[in-house]
Amino acid sequence: MSNWTDVAAEADLFEGAGIPVAPGGRDIALYLQEGQVFATDNLCTHGNAKLCDGFLEGFEIECPFHQGRFDIRTGAATLAPCTEAVRSWPVKVEGGRVFLNLDV
């Protein structure tokens, strides 16, 4: 069973950048890219950096500390020094609101 949690207004997102949300105390970043919304954990697995503060190019978010990158669609590490994936979260948008499935 899915537990979809309302985390943000779709209007709060803007193309090519991340924003932080904290549903249930989790630190998650939301991204709007090419009209789609994606979500990953907000903390870089390489260092103590917030990914929402990084640079988004295509579907890769660059860590603001060491320039490693992650794929926002899957959470996979795509550029060293990052080697461990960040968690990605299922997203749906309904009625102008962004929901995350936090049960997975």
Coordinates of N, CA, C and O in Angstrom, one line a residue:
M1 N 0.8 -1.2 0.0 CA 0.0 0.0 0.0 C 0.9 1.2 0.0 O 1.9 1.3 0.7
S2 N 0.5 2.2 -0.8 CA 1.3 3.4 -0.9 C 0.9 4.5 0.1 O -0.3 4.6 0.4
N3 N 1.8 5.2 0.5 CA 1.6 6.3 1.5 C 2.1 7.6 0.8 O 3.2 8.0 1.0
W4 N 1.2 8.2 0.0 CA 1.6 9.4 -0.7 C 1.5 10.6 0.2 O 0.4 10.8 0.8
T5 N 2.5 11.4 0.4 CA 2.6 12.5 1.3 C 2.8 13.8 0.5 O 3.7 13.9 -0.4
D6 N 1.9 14.7 0.7 CA 1.9 16.1 0.1 C 3.2 16.8 0.7 O 3.3 17.0 1.9
V7 N 4.1 17.2 -0.2 CA 5.3 17.8 0.2 C 5.5 19.3 -0.3 O 6.3 20.0 0.3
A8 N 4.9 19.7 -1.4 CA 5.1 21.0 -1.9 C 4.1 21.3 -3.0 O 3.4 20.5 -3.5
A9 N 4.0 22.6 -3.2 CA 3.2 23.1 -4.4 C 4.0 23.0 -5.6 O 5.2 23.3 -5.6
E10 N 3.4 22.5 -6.7 CA 4.1 22.4 -8.0 C 4.7 23.8 -8.4 O 5.8 23.9 -8.9
A11 N 4.0 24.9 -8.0 CA 4.4 26.2 -8.3 C 5.7 26.6 -7.6 O 6.3 27.6 -8.0
D12 N 6.0 25.9 -6.5 CA 7.3 26.2 -5.8 C 8.5 25.7 -6.5 O 9.6 26.1 -6.2
L13 N 8.3 24.9 -7.5 CA 9.5 24.3 -8.2 C 9.8 25.2 -9.4 O 8.9 25.8 -10.0
F14 N 11.1 25.2 -9.8 CA 11.4 25.9 -11.0 C 12.5 25.1 -11.8 O 13.3 24.4 -11.2
E15 N 12.4 25.2 -13.1 CA 13.2 24.3 -14.0 C 14.7 24.5 -13.7 O 15.2 25.6 -13.5
G16 N 15.4 23.4 -13.6 CA 16.8 23.4 -13.5 C 17.4 23.6 -12.1 O 18.6 24.0 -12.0
A17 N 16.6 23.5 -11.1 CA 17.1 23.7 -9.7 C 16.4 22.8 -8.7 O 15.4 22.2 -9.0
G18 N 17.0 22.6 -7.5 CA 16.4 21.8 -6.5 C 15.9 22.7 -5.4 O 16.4 23.8 -5.1
I19 N 14.9 22.1 -4.6 CA 14.4 22.8 -3.4 C 14.3 21.7 -2.3 O 14.1 20.5 -2.6
P20 N 14.6 22.1 -1.1 CA 14.5 21.1 0.0 C 13.1 21.0 0.6 O 12.3 22.0 0.6
V21 N 12.7 19.8 1.0 CA 11.5 19.5 1.7 C 11.9 18.5 2.8 O 12.9 17.8 2.8
A22 N 11.0 18.5 3.9 CA 11.4 17.6 5.0 C 10.1 16.9 5.5 O 9.7 17.0 6.7
P23 N 9.5 16.0 4.7 CA 8.4 15.3 5.1 C 8.8 14.2 6.2 O 9.7 13.5 6.0
G24 N 8.1 14.2 7.3 CA 8.4 13.2 8.4 C 9.8 13.3 8.9 O 10.4 12.3 9.3
G25 N 10.4 14.5 8.8 CA 11.8 14.6 9.3 C 12.9 14.2 8.3 O 14.1 14.2 8.6
R26 N 12.5 13.7 7.1 CA 13.5 13.3 6.1 C 14.0 14.5 5.3 O 13.2 15.4 5.1
D27 N 15.2 14.5 5.0 CA 15.8 15.6 4.2 C 15.8 15.2 2.7 O 16.7 14.4 2.3
I28 N 14.9 15.8 1.9 CA 14.7 15.4 0.5 C 14.8 16.6 -0.3 O 14.4 17.7 0.0
A29 N 15.4 16.4 -1.6 CA 15.4 17.5 -2.5 C 14.5 17.2 -3.7 O 14.4 16.0 -4.1
L30 N 13.7 18.2 -4.1 CA 12.8 18.0 -5.3 C 13.4 18.8 -6.4 O 14.0 19.9 -6.2
Y31 N 13.3 18.3 -7.6 CA 13.9 18.9 -8.8 C 12.8 18.9 -9.9 O 12.1 18.0 -10.1
L32 N 12.8 20.0 -10.7 CA 11.9 20.1 -11.9 C 12.9 20.2 -13.1 O 13.7 21.1 -13.2
Q33 N 12.8 19.2 -13.9 CA 13.7 19.1 -15.1 C 12.9 18.6 -16.3 O 12.2 17.5 -16.2
E34 N 12.9 19.3 -17.4 CA 12.1 19.0 -18.6 C 10.7 18.6 -18.3 O 10.1 17.7 -18.8
G35 N 10.1 19.4 -17.4 CA 8.7 19.3 -17.1 C 8.3 18.1 -16.2 O 7.1 17.9 -15.9
Q36 N 9.3 17.4 -15.7 CA 9.1 16.3 -14.8 C 9.7 16.6 -13.4 O 10.7 17.3 -13.3
V37 N 9.0 16.0 -12.4 CA 9.5 16.3 -11.0 C 10.2 15.0 -10.5 O 9.7 13.9 -10.7
F38 N 11.3 15.2 -9.9 CA 12.1 14.0 -9.3 C 12.4 14.4 -7.9 O 12.5 15.5 -7.5
A39 N 12.8 13.3 -7.1 CA 13.1 13.5 -5.7 C 14.2 12.6 -5.3 O 14.2 11.4 -5.7
T40 N 15.2 13.1 -4.6 CA 16.3 12.3 -4.0 C 16.5 12.7 -2.6 O 16.1 13.8 -2.2
D41 N 17.2 11.9 -1.8 CA 17.7 12.4 -0.5 C 18.6 13.6 -0.8 O 19.2 13.8 -1.9
N42 N 18.5 14.6 0.1 CA 19.2 15.9 -0.1 C 20.6 15.9 0.3 O 21.4 16.8 -0.1
L43 N 21.1 14.9 1.0 CA 22.5 14.9 1.6 C 23.4 14.1 0.6 O 23.1 12.9 0.4
C44 N 24.5 14.7 0.2 CA 25.4 14.0 -0.6 C 26.0 12.8 0.1 O 26.3 12.9 1.3
T45 N 26.2 11.7 -0.5 CA 26.8 10.5 0.1 C 28.3 10.6 0.3 O 28.9 9.8 1.0
H46 N 28.9 11.6 -0.3 CA 30.4 11.7 -0.2 C 30.8 12.7 0.9 O 31.8 12.5 1.5
G47 N 30.0 13.7 1.1 CA 30.3 14.7 2.1 C 29.0 15.3 2.7 O 27.9 15.1 2.2
N48 N 29.2 16.2 3.6 CA 28.0 16.8 4.3 C 27.6 18.0 3.5 O 27.8 19.1 3.9
A49 N 27.0 17.8 2.3 CA 26.5 18.9 1.4 C 25.1 18.7 1.0 O 24.6 17.5 0.8
K50 N 24.3 19.7 0.9 CA 22.9 19.7 0.5 C 22.9 19.7 -1.0 O 23.3 20.7 -1.6
L51 N 22.3 18.7 -1.6 CA 22.2 18.6 -3.1 C 21.3 19.7 -3.7 O 21.6 20.2 -4.8
C52 N 20.4 20.2 -2.9 CA 19.5 21.2 -3.4 C 20.3 22.5 -3.7 O 19.8 23.4 -4.4
D53 N 21.5 22.7 -3.1 CA 22.3 23.8 -3.3 C 23.3 23.6 -4.5 O 24.0 24.5 -4.8
G54 N 23.2 22.4 -5.1 CA 24.1 22.1 -6.2 C 23.6 22.6 -7.5 O 22.5 23.2 -7.6
F55 N 24.3 22.4 -8.6 CA 24.0 22.8 -9.9 C 23.4 21.7 -10.7 O 24.0 20.6 -10.8
L56 N 22.2 21.9 -11.3 CA 21.5 20.9 -12.0 C 21.8 21.1 -13.5 O 21.5 22.1 -14.1
E57 N 22.3 20.0 -14.1 CA 22.6 20.1 -15.6 C 22.0 18.8 -16.2 O 22.4 17.7 -15.8
G58 N 21.0 19.0 -17.1 CA 20.3 17.8 -17.6 C 19.7 17.1 -16.4 O 19.0 17.7 -15.6
F59 N 19.9 15.8 -16.3 CA 19.4 15.0 -15.2 C 20.4 14.7 -14.1 O 20.2 13.7 -13.4
E60 N 21.5 15.5 -14.0 CA 22.5 15.3 -13.0 C 22.6 16.5 -12.1 O 22.6 17.6 -12.6
I61 N 22.6 16.2 -10.8 CA 22.8 17.2 -9.8 C 24.2 17.1 -9.3 O 24.7 16.1 -9.0
E62 N 24.9 18.3 -9.3 CA 26.3 18.3 -8.9 C 26.4 18.8 -7.5 O 25.8 19.8 -7.1
C63 N 27.1 18.0 -6.7 CA 27.3 18.3 -5.3 C 28.1 19.7 -5.2 O 29.1 19.9 -5.9
P64 N 27.6 20.6 -4.4 CA 28.3 21.9 -4.3 C 29.6 21.9 -3.6 O 30.4 22.9 -3.7
F65 N 30.0 20.8 -2.9 CA 31.3 20.8 -2.2 C 32.4 20.2 -3.1 O 33.5 20.7 -3.2
H66 N 32.2 19.0 -3.7 CA 33.3 18.3 -4.4 C 33.0 18.0 -5.9 O 33.7 17.3 -6.5
Q67 N 31.9 18.6 -6.4 CA 31.5 18.5 -7.8 C 31.2 17.1 -8.3 O 31.2 16.8 -9.5
G68 N 31.1 16.1 -7.4 CA 30.6 14.8 -7.8 C 29.1 15.0 -8.3 O 28.5 16.0 -8.0
R69 N 28.6 14.0 -9.0 CA 27.2 14.1 -9.5 C 26.4 12.9 -9.3 O 26.9 11.8 -9.1
F70 N 25.1 13.1 -9.3 CA 24.1 12.0 -9.1 C 23.0 12.2 -10.2 O 22.6 13.3 -10.5
D71 N 22.4 11.1 -10.7 CA 21.3 11.1 -11.6 C 20.1 11.3 -10.8 O 19.8 10.5 -9.9
I72 N 19.3 12.4 -11.0 CA 18.1 12.7 -10.2 C 17.0 11.7 -10.5 O 16.1 11.6 -9.7
R73 N 17.1 11.0 -11.6 CA 16.0 10.0 -11.9 C 16.2 8.7 -11.1 O 15.2 8.1 -10.7
T74 N 17.4 8.3 -10.8 CA 17.6 7.0 -10.1 C 18.4 7.2 -8.8 O 18.4 6.2 -8.0
G75 N 19.1 8.3 -8.6 CA 20.0 8.5 -7.4 C 21.4 8.0 -7.6 O 22.2 8.1 -6.8
A76 N 21.6 7.3 -8.8 CA 23.0 6.7 -9.1 C 24.1 7.8 -9.1 O 23.9 8.9 -9.6
A77 N 25.2 7.5 -8.5 CA 26.4 8.3 -8.6 C 26.9 8.2 -10.0 O 27.1 7.2 -10.5
T78 N 27.2 9.4 -10.6 CA 27.6 9.4 -12.0 C 29.0 10.1 -12.2 O 29.5 10.0 -13.3
L79 N 29.5 10.7 -11.2 CA 30.8 11.3 -11.3 C 31.6 11.3 -10.0 O 31.0 11.7 -9.0
A80 N 32.8 10.9 -10.0 CA 33.6 10.9 -8.8 C 33.8 12.3 -8.3 O 33.8 13.2 -9.1
P81 N 34.0 12.5 -7.0 CA 34.4 11.5 -6.0 C 33.1 10.7 -5.5 O 33.3 9.9 -4.6
C82 N 31.9 11.0 -5.9 CA 30.8 10.3 -5.5 C 30.7 8.9 -6.1 O 30.8 8.8 -7.3
T83 N 30.6 7.9 -5.2 CA 30.5 6.5 -5.7 C 29.3 5.8 -5.1 O 28.9 4.8 -5.7
E84 N 28.7 6.3 -4.1 CA 27.5 5.7 -3.5 C 26.3 6.5 -3.8 O 26.2 7.7 -3.7
A85 N 25.3 5.8 -4.3 CA 24.0 6.4 -4.7 C 23.3 7.1 -3.6 O 23.5 6.7 -2.4
V86 N 22.5 8.1 -3.9 CA 21.6 8.7 -3.0 C 20.2 8.0 -3.2 O 20.0 7.5 -4.3
R87 N 19.4 8.0 -2.3 CA 18.1 7.4 -2.4 C 17.2 8.3 -3.3 O 17.2 9.5 -3.1
S88 N 16.5 7.7 -4.2 CA 15.5 8.4 -5.0 C 14.1 8.0 -4.5 O 13.9 6.9 -4.0
W89 N 13.1 8.9 -4.7 CA 11.8 8.7 -4.1 C 10.7 8.8 -5.3 O 10.9 9.6 -6.1
P90 N 9.7 7.9 -5.2 CA 8.6 8.0 -6.2 C 7.9 9.3 -6.0 O 7.6 9.7 -4.9
V91 N 7.5 9.9 -7.2 CA 6.9 11.3 -7.2 C 5.6 11.2 -8.0 O 5.6 10.5 -9.1
K92 N 4.6 11.9 -7.6 CA 3.4 12.1 -8.5 C 3.0 13.6 -8.2 O 3.2 14.1 -7.2
V93 N 2.4 14.1 -9.3 CA 1.9 15.5 -9.2 C 0.4 15.4 -9.5 O 0.0 14.9 -10.5
E94 N -0.4 15.9 -8.6 CA -1.9 16.0 -8.8 C -2.4 17.3 -8.2 O -2.1 17.7 -7.1
G95 N -3.3 17.9 -9.0 CA -4.0 19.1 -8.5 C -3.0 20.2 -8.1 O -3.3 21.0 -7.2
G96 N -1.9 20.3 -8.8 CA -0.9 21.3 -8.5 C -0.1 21.1 -7.2 O 0.7 21.9 -6.8
R97 N -0.2 19.9 -6.7 CA 0.6 19.5 -5.5 C 1.6 18.4 -5.9 O 1.3 17.5 -6.7
V98 N 2.7 18.3 -5.2 CA 3.7 17.3 -5.4 C 3.6 16.3 -4.2 O 3.6 16.8 -3.0
F99 N 3.5 15.0 -4.5 CA 3.4 14.0 -3.5 C 4.6 13.0 -3.6 O 5.0 12.7 -4.8
L100 N 5.1 12.5 -2.5 CA 6.1 11.5 -2.5 C 5.6 10.3 -1.8 O 4.9 10.4 -0.8
N101 N 6.0 9.1 -2.3 CA 5.7 7.8 -1.7 C 6.8 7.5 -0.7 O 7.9 7.1 -1.2
L102 N 6.6 7.7 0.6 CA 7.6 7.5 1.6 C 7.7 6.1 2.1 O 8.5 5.8 3.0
D103 N 6.9 5.2 1.6 CA 6.8 3.8 2.1 C 7.7 2.9 1.4 O 7.8 1.7 1.7
V104 N 8.4 3.3 0.4 CA 9.3 2.4 -0.4 C 10.7 2.3 0.2 O 11.1 3.1 0.9

